[in-house]
XYZ file of C-alpha atoms in Angstrom:
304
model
C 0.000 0.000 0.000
C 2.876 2.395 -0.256
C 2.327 5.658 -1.391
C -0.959 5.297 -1.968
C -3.647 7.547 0.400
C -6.939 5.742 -0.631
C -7.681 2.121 0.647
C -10.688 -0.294 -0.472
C -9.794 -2.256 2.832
C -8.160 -3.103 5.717
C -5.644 -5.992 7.186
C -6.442 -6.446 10.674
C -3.750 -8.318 13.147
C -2.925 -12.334 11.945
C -3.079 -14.254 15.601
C -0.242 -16.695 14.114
C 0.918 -18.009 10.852
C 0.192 -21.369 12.216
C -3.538 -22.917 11.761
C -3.775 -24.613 15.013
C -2.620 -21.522 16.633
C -5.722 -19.824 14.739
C -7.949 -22.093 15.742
C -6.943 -21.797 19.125
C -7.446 -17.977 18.691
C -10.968 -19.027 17.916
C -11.683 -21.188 20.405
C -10.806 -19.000 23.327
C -12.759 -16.144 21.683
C -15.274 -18.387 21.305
C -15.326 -19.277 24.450
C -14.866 -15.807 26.042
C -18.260 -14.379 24.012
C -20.140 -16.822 24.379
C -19.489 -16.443 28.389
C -20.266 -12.742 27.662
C -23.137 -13.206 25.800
C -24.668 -15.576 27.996
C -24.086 -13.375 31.209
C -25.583 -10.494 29.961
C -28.443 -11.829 28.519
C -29.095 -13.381 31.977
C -29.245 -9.730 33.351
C -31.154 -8.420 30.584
C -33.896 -11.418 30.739
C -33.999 -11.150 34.745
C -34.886 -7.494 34.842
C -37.507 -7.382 32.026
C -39.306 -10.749 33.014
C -38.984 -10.488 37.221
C -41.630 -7.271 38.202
C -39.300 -6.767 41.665
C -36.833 -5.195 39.379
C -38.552 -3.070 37.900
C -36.900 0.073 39.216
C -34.389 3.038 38.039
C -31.794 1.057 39.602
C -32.050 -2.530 36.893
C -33.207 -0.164 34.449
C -29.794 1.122 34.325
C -28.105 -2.047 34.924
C -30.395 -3.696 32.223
C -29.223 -0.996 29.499
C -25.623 -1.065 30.662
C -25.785 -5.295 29.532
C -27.208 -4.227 26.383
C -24.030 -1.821 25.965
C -21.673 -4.767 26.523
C -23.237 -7.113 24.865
C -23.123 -4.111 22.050
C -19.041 -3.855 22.783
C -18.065 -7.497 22.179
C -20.617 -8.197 19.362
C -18.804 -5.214 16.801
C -15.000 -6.489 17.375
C -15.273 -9.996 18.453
C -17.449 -11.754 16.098
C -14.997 -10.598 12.879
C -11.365 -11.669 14.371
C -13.394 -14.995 14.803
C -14.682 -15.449 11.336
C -11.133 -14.143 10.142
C -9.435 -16.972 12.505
C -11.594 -19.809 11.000
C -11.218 -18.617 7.551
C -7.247 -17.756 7.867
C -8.257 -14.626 6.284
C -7.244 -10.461 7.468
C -9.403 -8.679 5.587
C -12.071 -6.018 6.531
C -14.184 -3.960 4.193
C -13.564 -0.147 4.297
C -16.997 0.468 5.708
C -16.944 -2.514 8.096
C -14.064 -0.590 9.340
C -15.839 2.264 9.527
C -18.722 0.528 11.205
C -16.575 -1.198 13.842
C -15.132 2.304 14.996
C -18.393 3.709 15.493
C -20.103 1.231 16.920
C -17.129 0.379 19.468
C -16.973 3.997 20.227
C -20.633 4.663 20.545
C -21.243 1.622 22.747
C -17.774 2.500 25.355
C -18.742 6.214 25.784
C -22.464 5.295 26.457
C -21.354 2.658 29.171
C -19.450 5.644 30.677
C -22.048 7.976 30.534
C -24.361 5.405 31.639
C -22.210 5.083 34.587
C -22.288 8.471 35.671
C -26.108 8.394 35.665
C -25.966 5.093 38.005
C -23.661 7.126 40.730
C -26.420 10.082 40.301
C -29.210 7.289 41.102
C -27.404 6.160 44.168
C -26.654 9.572 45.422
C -30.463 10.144 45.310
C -31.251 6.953 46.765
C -29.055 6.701 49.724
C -28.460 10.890 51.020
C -32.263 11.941 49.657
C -34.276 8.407 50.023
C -37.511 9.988 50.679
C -37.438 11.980 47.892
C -36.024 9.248 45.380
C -39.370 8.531 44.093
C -40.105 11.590 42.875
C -36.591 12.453 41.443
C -36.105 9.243 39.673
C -39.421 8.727 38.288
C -39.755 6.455 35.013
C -40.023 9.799 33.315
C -36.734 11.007 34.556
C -35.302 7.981 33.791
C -36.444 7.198 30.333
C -34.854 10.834 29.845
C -31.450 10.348 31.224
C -31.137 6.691 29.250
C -32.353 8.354 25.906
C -29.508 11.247 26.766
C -27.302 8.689 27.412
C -27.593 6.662 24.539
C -27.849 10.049 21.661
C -24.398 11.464 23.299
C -22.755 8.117 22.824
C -23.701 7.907 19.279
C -22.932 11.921 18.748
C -18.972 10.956 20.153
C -19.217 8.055 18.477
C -20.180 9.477 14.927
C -17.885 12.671 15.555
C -14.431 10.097 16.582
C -15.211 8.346 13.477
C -15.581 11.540 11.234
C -12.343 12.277 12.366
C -10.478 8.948 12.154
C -11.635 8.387 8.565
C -10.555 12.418 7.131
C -7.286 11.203 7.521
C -5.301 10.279 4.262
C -4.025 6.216 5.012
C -0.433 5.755 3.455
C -1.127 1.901 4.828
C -4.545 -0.403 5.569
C -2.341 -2.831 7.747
C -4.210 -2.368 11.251
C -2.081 -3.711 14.105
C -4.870 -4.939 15.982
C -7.392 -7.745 16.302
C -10.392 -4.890 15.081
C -10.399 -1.394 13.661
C -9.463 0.332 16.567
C -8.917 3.881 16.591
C -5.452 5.068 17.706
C -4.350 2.485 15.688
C -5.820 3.736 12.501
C -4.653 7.145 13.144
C -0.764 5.671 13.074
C -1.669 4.770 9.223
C -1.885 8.886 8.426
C 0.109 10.298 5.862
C -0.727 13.803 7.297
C 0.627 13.569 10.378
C -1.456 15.183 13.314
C -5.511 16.007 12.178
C -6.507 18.602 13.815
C -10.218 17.494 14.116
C -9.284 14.343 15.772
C -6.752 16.156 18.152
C -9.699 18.811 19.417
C -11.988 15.231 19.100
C -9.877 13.711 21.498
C -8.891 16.848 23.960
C -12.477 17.328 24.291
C -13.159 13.498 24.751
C -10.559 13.561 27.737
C -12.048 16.460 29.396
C -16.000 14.684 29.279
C -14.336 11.673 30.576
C -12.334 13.615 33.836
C -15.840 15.323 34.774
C -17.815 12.238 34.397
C -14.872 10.359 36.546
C -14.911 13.739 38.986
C -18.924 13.628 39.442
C -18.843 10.129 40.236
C -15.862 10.171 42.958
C -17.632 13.398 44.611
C -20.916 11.627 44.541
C -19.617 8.616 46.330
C -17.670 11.379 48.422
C -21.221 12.321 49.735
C -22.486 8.426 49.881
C -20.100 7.269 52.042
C -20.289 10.020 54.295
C -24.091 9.286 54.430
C -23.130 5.614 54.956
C -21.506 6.313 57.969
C -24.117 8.257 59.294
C -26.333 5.566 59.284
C -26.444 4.007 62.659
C -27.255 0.253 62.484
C -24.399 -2.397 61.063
C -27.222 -3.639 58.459
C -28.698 -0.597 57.225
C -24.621 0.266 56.450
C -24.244 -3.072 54.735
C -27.324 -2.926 52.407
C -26.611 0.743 51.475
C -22.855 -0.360 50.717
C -24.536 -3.255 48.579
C -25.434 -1.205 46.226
C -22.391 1.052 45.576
C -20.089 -1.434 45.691
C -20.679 -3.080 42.739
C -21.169 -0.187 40.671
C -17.698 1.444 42.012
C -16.181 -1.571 41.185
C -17.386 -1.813 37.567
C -16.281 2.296 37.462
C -12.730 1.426 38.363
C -12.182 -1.010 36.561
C -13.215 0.562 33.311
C -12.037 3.862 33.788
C -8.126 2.401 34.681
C -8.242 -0.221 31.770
C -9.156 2.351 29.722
C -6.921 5.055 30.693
C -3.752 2.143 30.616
C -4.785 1.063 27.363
C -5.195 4.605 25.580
C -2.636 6.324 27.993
C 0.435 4.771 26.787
C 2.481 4.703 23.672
C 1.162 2.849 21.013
C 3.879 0.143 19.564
C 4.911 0.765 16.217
C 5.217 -3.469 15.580
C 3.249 -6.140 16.313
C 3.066 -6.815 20.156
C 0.849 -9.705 21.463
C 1.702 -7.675 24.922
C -0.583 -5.188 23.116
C -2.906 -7.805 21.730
C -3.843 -9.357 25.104
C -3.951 -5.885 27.020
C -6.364 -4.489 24.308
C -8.448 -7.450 24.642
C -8.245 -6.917 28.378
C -9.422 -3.680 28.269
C -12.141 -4.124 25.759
C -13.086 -7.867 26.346
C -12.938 -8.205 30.114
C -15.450 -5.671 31.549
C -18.092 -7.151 29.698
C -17.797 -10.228 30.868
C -17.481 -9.516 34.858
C -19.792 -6.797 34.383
C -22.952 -9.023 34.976
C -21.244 -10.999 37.348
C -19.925 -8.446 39.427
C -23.376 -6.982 39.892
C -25.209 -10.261 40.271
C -22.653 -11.667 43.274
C -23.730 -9.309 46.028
C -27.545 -8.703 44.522
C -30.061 -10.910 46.424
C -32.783 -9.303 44.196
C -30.760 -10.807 40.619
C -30.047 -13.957 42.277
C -33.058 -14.517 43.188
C -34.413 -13.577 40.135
C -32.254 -15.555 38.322
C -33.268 -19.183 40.269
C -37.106 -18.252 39.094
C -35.796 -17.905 35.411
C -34.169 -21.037 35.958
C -37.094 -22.689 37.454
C -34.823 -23.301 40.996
C-alpha cells in the first residue's frame, strides 16, 4: 500500500501463521463471548421478566448489559470469522462501522455510569425523595440522553479517524481500533481528531470527577447511618457499581494512555483485549454476586 492515500480495505492483526494456533485464537474467543453473551443476557432477561426489578436502579443495569453485549458483538465476532477462515481482511466500511459502533457503545457505558452514581446519590443521602426524582419519566430521559451522546462521540471520533489520508490499511490490531488507525496517516497530526480527542478527555475527567464526589457524599451518608445492616445494604449497592467504574475507567486510561507500539506486540494484543473484552464479561457478574434481588431472580428464570 505504499504511497498510496486511498484504501478499499483493511488488514487487521494475523493471531499466528500457524492454523492450530488460529484455531486456538478461535476457540478461546469463542469461548470468552459466548461467556459474555450468555451473562448479559441473563441480566437483561432477569430485569424485564422479574416485576421486583422493575426500578431506576435494573433499568440502568439492564441498558448497561445491552451496551456490553453491544461492545463485544462489533470487534469480536470478525477476528473470529477471520481466525476460522485464515483470512485479514475487513471492508472499508466494516471498518468504519466497527469504529463507530465500538466507540458509541464505550462512551455510552461511561455515561451510563455516571447516571448510576447520580441514582445512588439520590437513593441513599435523599431516600424519601427518590421517588419523585427518579421517576420512570426522569429515567427514560437520562437513558435516551445517554444513549444520543454516545452515538454523537461516536459518529464525531469516526468523522475524524476516517478524514485522515491512510499511506497503509495494515491495522495492528485484532479490530479497527482507533489510535491504531490514526498511526496509518500520511498527514501527520488532524486537527479534528486532536480537538476530538482533547475534548473526549475532558467529558471523561468530569464524568470520573462527578462520580468520585458523589460517592464522596455516599459514604459520608453511609456512615451516618447508625445500624451495622442498614450500612451493609446501602454499601450493597455502591459497591458493585464502584467496582465496575474502576475497573473501566483504569483499563481504559492504561490502554489509551500509553504509547502505542509501532510493531506487532501480542503484549498489546492481550492488554487491548483486556481492556475491551474483560469488563463485559465480569460486568454481569460483578453486579449479580452481592444482589439478592438478581439472584433470586435468576433461580425463578431457571425454574430453581
Amino acid at each position: 500500500m505504499e504511497n498510496q492515500t486511498t484504501v478499499s480495505y483493511f488488514l487487521l492483526l494475523e493471531f499466528s501463521k500457524k492454523w492450530h494456533l488460529q484455531l486456538l485464537h478461535f476457540f478461546l474467543f469463542f469461548v470468552l463471548y459466548l461467556a459474555t453473551v450468555t451473562a448479559n443476557l441473563l441480566i437483561i432477561s432477569a430485569v424485564a421478566f422479574d416485576t421486583q426489578l422493575h426500578s431506576p436502579m435494573y433499568f440502568f443495569l439492564m441498558n448497561l448489559a445491552l451496551q456490553d453485549l453491544g461492545i463485544v458483538s462489533v470487534i469480536v465476532p470478525k477476528s473470529m470469522i477471520n481466525s476460522l477462515m485464515d483470512i485479514r481482511h475487513i471492508s472499508y466500511f466494516g471498518c468504519v462501522a466497527q469504529v463507530f459502533l465500538f466507540l458509541s457503545f464505550g462512551a455510552s457505558d461511561f455515561f451510563l455510569l455516571t447516571a448510576m452514581a447520580y441514582d445512588r446519590y439520590v437513593a441513599i443521602c435523599h431516600p424519601l425523595h427518590y421517588e419523585t426524582v427518579m421517576n420512570w419519566k426522569a429515567c427514560t430521559e437520562i437513558i435516551i440522553l445517554v444513549w444520543i451522546v454516545g452515538l454523537l462521540y461516536g459518529m464525531l471520533h469516526t468523522i475524524g479517524t476516517f478524514s485522515i489520508l491512510f499511506c497503509s490499511n495494515v491495522v495492528n490490531q485484532f479490530f479497527c481500533e482507533s489510535p491504531k488507525l490514526l498511526k496509518l496517516s500520511c498527514s501527520g497530526l488532524n486537527l479534528l481528531e486532536v480537538g476530538i480527542v482533547m475534548a473526549s478527555i475532558i467529558g471523561a475527567l468530569g464524568c470520573f470527577s462527578f462520580i468520585i464526589g458523589s460517592y464522596t457524599v455516599i459514604f459520608k451518608a453511609v456512615l451516618r447511618i447508625p445500624s451495622d445492616q442498614g450500612r451493609q445494604k446501602a454499601l450493597s449497592t455502591c459497591i458493585p457499581h464502584l467496582t465496575v467504574v474502576s475497573m473501566l475507567f483504569l483499563s481504559s486510561c492504561f490502554a489509551y494512555g500509553r504509547p502505542p507500539p509501532n510493531t506487532q506486540s501480542y503484549l498489546d494484543f492481550g492488554l487491548t483485549a483486556l481492556y475491551s473484552l474483560l469488563p463485559p464479561l465480569l460486568n454481569p457478574i460483578i453486579y449479580s454476586m452481592r444482589n439478592k434481588n438478581i439472584k433470586h431472580a435468576l433461580s425463578k428464570l431457571w425454574g430453581f
